[in-house]
PDB file of C-alpha atoms in Angstrom:
ATOM      1  CA  UNK A   1     -50.223 -37.411 164.962  1.00  0.00           C
ATOM      2  CA  UNK A   2     -46.994 -35.564 164.257  1.00  0.00           C
ATOM      3  CA  UNK A   3     -45.170 -38.867 163.683  1.00  0.00           C
ATOM      4  CA  UNK A   4     -47.867 -40.037 161.248  1.00  0.00           C
ATOM      5  CA  UNK A   5     -47.562 -36.770 159.310  1.00  0.00           C
ATOM      6  CA  UNK A   6     -43.755 -37.159 159.039  1.00  0.00           C
ATOM      7  CA  UNK A   7     -44.024 -40.743 157.824  1.00  0.00           C
ATOM      8  CA  UNK A   8     -46.747 -39.824 155.311  1.00  0.00           C
ATOM      9  CA  UNK A   9     -44.665 -36.914 154.031  1.00  0.00           C
ATOM     10  CA  UNK A  10     -41.553 -39.107 153.711  1.00  0.00           C
ATOM     11  CA  UNK A  11     -43.455 -41.792 151.788  1.00  0.00           C
ATOM     12  CA  UNK A  12     -45.048 -39.163 149.561  1.00  0.00           C
ATOM     13  CA  UNK A  13     -41.680 -37.531 148.805  1.00  0.00           C
ATOM     14  CA  UNK A  14     -40.111 -40.929 148.143  1.00  0.00           C
ATOM     15  CA  UNK A  15     -42.905 -41.780 145.703  1.00  0.00           C
ATOM     16  CA  UNK A  16     -42.637 -38.406 143.932  1.00  0.00           C
ATOM     17  CA  UNK A  17     -38.842 -38.655 143.633  1.00  0.00           C
ATOM     18  CA  UNK A  18     -39.143 -42.184 142.238  1.00  0.00           C
ATOM     19  CA  UNK A  19     -41.539 -40.964 139.558  1.00  0.00           C
ATOM     20  CA  UNK A  20     -39.452 -37.893 138.773  1.00  0.00           C
ATOM     21  CA  UNK A  21     -36.099 -39.649 138.469  1.00  0.00           C
ATOM     22  CA  UNK A  22     -37.144 -42.937 136.931  1.00  0.00           C
ATOM     23  CA  UNK A  23     -36.110 -43.382 133.318  1.00  0.00           C
ATOM     24  CA  UNK A  24     -38.045 -45.244 130.719  1.00  0.00           C
ATOM     25  CA  UNK A  25     -35.965 -46.839 128.018  1.00  0.00           C
ATOM     26  CA  UNK A  26     -37.003 -45.206 124.781  1.00  0.00           C
ATOM     27  CA  UNK A  27     -36.675 -47.436 121.734  1.00  0.00           C
ATOM     28  CA  UNK A  28     -37.684 -44.827 119.210  1.00  0.00           C
ATOM     29  CA  UNK A  29     -35.134 -46.153 116.727  1.00  0.00           C
ATOM     30  CA  UNK A  30     -36.282 -49.706 116.205  1.00  0.00           C
ATOM     31  CA  UNK A  31     -33.502 -52.202 115.890  1.00  0.00           C
ATOM     32  CA  UNK A  32     -33.778 -54.237 112.732  1.00  0.00           C
ATOM     33  CA  UNK A  33     -33.535 -57.987 113.154  1.00  0.00           C
ATOM     34  CA  UNK A  34     -32.296 -60.133 110.305  1.00  0.00           C
ATOM     35  CA  UNK A  35     -32.373 -63.929 110.397  1.00  0.00           C
ATOM     36  CA  UNK A  36     -30.590 -65.647 107.518  1.00  0.00           C
ATOM     37  CA  UNK A  37     -29.751 -69.346 107.142  1.00  0.00           C
ATOM     38  CA  UNK A  38     -28.117 -71.407 104.419  1.00  0.00           C
ATOM     39  CA  UNK A  39     -26.377 -74.740 103.927  1.00  0.00           C
ATOM     40  CA  UNK A  40     -23.000 -73.082 103.283  1.00  0.00           C
ATOM     41  CA  UNK A  41     -21.675 -69.654 104.123  1.00  0.00           C
ATOM     42  CA  UNK A  42     -18.417 -67.938 103.307  1.00  0.00           C
ATOM     43  CA  UNK A  43     -17.237 -64.576 104.621  1.00  0.00           C
ATOM     44  CA  UNK A  44     -14.772 -62.254 102.920  1.00  0.00           C
ATOM     45  CA  UNK A  45     -13.386 -59.995 105.638  1.00  0.00           C
ATOM     46  CA  UNK A  46     -11.560 -57.583 103.332  1.00  0.00           C
ATOM     47  CA  UNK A  47     -14.590 -56.888 101.116  1.00  0.00           C
ATOM     48  CA  UNK A  48     -17.058 -57.244 104.044  1.00  0.00           C
ATOM     49  CA  UNK A  49     -19.327 -59.669 102.204  1.00  0.00           C
ATOM     50  CA  UNK A  50     -20.969 -62.931 103.194  1.00  0.00           C
ATOM     51  CA  UNK A  51     -22.099 -65.483 100.599  1.00  0.00           C
ATOM     52  CA  UNK A  52     -24.809 -67.967 101.598  1.00  0.00           C
ATOM     53  CA  UNK A  53     -25.497 -70.889  99.270  1.00  0.00           C
ATOM     54  CA  UNK A  54     -27.928 -73.777  99.170  1.00  0.00           C
ATOM     55  CA  UNK A  55     -31.540 -73.440 100.317  1.00  0.00           C
ATOM     56  CA  UNK A  56     -31.090 -69.985 101.847  1.00  0.00           C
ATOM     57  CA  UNK A  57     -33.926 -68.615 103.956  1.00  0.00           C
ATOM     58  CA  UNK A  58     -34.279 -65.059 105.232  1.00  0.00           C
ATOM     59  CA  UNK A  59     -36.637 -63.460 107.714  1.00  0.00           C
ATOM     60  CA  UNK A  60     -36.850 -59.849 108.820  1.00  0.00           C
ATOM     61  CA  UNK A  61     -39.543 -57.483 109.987  1.00  0.00           C
ATOM     62  CA  UNK A  62     -39.972 -56.310 106.374  1.00  0.00           C
ATOM     63  CA  UNK A  63     -39.491 -59.242 103.932  1.00  0.00           C
ATOM     64  CA  UNK A  64     -39.407 -63.044 104.115  1.00  0.00           C
ATOM     65  CA  UNK A  65     -38.227 -65.582 101.549  1.00  0.00           C
ATOM     66  CA  UNK A  66     -36.915 -69.132 101.446  1.00  0.00           C
ATOM     67  CA  UNK A  67     -35.270 -71.670  99.144  1.00  0.00           C
ATOM     68  CA  UNK A  68     -32.992 -69.169  97.436  1.00  0.00           C
ATOM     69  CA  UNK A  69     -30.036 -70.589  95.524  1.00  0.00           C
ATOM     70  CA  UNK A  70     -27.616 -67.916  96.674  1.00  0.00           C
ATOM     71  CA  UNK A  71     -27.609 -64.710  98.754  1.00  0.00           C
ATOM     72  CA  UNK A  72     -24.730 -62.244  98.895  1.00  0.00           C
ATOM     73  CA  UNK A  73     -24.742 -59.815 101.820  1.00  0.00           C
ATOM     74  CA  UNK A  74     -22.716 -56.634 101.302  1.00  0.00           C
ATOM     75  CA  UNK A  75     -22.169 -55.168 104.767  1.00  0.00           C
ATOM     76  CA  UNK A  76     -20.784 -51.875 103.425  1.00  0.00           C
ATOM     77  CA  UNK A  77     -23.908 -50.913 101.491  1.00  0.00           C
ATOM     78  CA  UNK A  78     -26.387 -52.999 103.529  1.00  0.00           C
ATOM     79  CA  UNK A  79     -27.565 -54.852 100.438  1.00  0.00           C
ATOM     80  CA  UNK A  80     -28.661 -58.460  99.936  1.00  0.00           C
ATOM     81  CA  UNK A  81     -28.437 -59.831  96.394  1.00  0.00           C
ATOM     82  CA  UNK A  82     -30.970 -62.650  96.253  1.00  0.00           C
ATOM     83  CA  UNK A  83     -30.721 -65.251  93.463  1.00  0.00           C
ATOM     84  CA  UNK A  84     -33.762 -67.399  92.545  1.00  0.00           C
ATOM     85  CA  UNK A  85     -35.765 -67.175  95.748  1.00  0.00           C
ATOM     86  CA  UNK A  86     -39.126 -68.811  96.342  1.00  0.00           C
ATOM     87  CA  UNK A  87     -42.052 -67.589  98.419  1.00  0.00           C
ATOM     88  CA  UNK A  88     -41.021 -63.932  98.610  1.00  0.00           C
ATOM     89  CA  UNK A  89     -43.350 -62.114 101.014  1.00  0.00           C
ATOM     90  CA  UNK A  90     -43.152 -58.351 101.350  1.00  0.00           C
ATOM     91  CA  UNK A  91     -44.451 -57.095 104.681  1.00  0.00           C
ATOM     92  CA  UNK A  92     -43.419 -53.445 104.557  1.00  0.00           C
ATOM     93  CA  UNK A  93     -41.044 -51.415 102.368  1.00  0.00           C
ATOM     94  CA  UNK A  94     -40.048 -47.783 102.078  1.00  0.00           C
ATOM     95  CA  UNK A  95     -39.268 -48.092  98.337  1.00  0.00           C
ATOM     96  CA  UNK A  96     -40.007 -50.624  95.624  1.00  0.00           C
ATOM     97  CA  UNK A  97     -37.885 -49.972  92.543  1.00  0.00           C
ATOM     98  CA  UNK A  98     -38.213 -51.520  89.080  1.00  0.00           C
ATOM     99  CA  UNK A  99     -35.469 -50.297  86.728  1.00  0.00           C
ATOM    100  CA  UNK A 100     -36.273 -49.787  83.049  1.00  0.00           C
ATOM    101  CA  UNK A 101     -33.535 -52.101  81.807  1.00  0.00           C
ATOM    102  CA  UNK A 102     -33.524 -54.985  84.247  1.00  0.00           C
ATOM    103  CA  UNK A 103     -30.807 -57.280  82.873  1.00  0.00           C
ATOM    104  CA  UNK A 104     -29.730 -58.822  86.145  1.00  0.00           C
ATOM    105  CA  UNK A 105     -30.875 -62.153  87.515  1.00  0.00           C
ATOM    106  CA  UNK A 106     -31.182 -61.224  91.186  1.00  0.00           C
ATOM    107  CA  UNK A 107     -33.341 -59.142  93.524  1.00  0.00           C
ATOM    108  CA  UNK A 108     -31.542 -56.499  95.582  1.00  0.00           C
ATOM    109  CA  UNK A 109     -32.843 -55.724  99.083  1.00  0.00           C
ATOM    110  CA  UNK A 110     -31.238 -52.856 100.991  1.00  0.00           C
ATOM    111  CA  UNK A 111     -31.923 -53.384 104.687  1.00  0.00           C
ATOM    112  CA  UNK A 112     -30.509 -49.990 105.688  1.00  0.00           C
ATOM    113  CA  UNK A 113     -32.974 -48.097 103.467  1.00  0.00           C
ATOM    114  CA  UNK A 114     -35.650 -50.835 103.497  1.00  0.00           C
ATOM    115  CA  UNK A 115     -35.903 -50.819  99.700  1.00  0.00           C
ATOM    116  CA  UNK A 116     -36.295 -53.617  97.172  1.00  0.00           C
ATOM    117  CA  UNK A 117     -35.086 -53.497  93.553  1.00  0.00           C
ATOM    118  CA  UNK A 118     -36.277 -56.260  91.244  1.00  0.00           C
TER     119      UNK A 118
END
């Protein structure tokens, strides 16, 4: 009986210590995934930009588009300048901005702030 009590206590303590010291990985800050493809790409290391040309498609957790003529990714500001895209689908945004004098011919998507300016 004494041996059974010792074994039960040891198993109980082992179970309690496992629960107390186990760590659950907390992904409170969701990592943003960006999937971009194009026929040609060119990277400028000094300016930290990437230019994708020819049937560019983009997929993220927030917006999706395809068949864009050209996309310029500015890694410093976290901005995509999207030229003539087709099938733009907005899933979720923090900000949607329409400037008063929109004289540019591209859509700007900031993936750091999750905002779209058209």
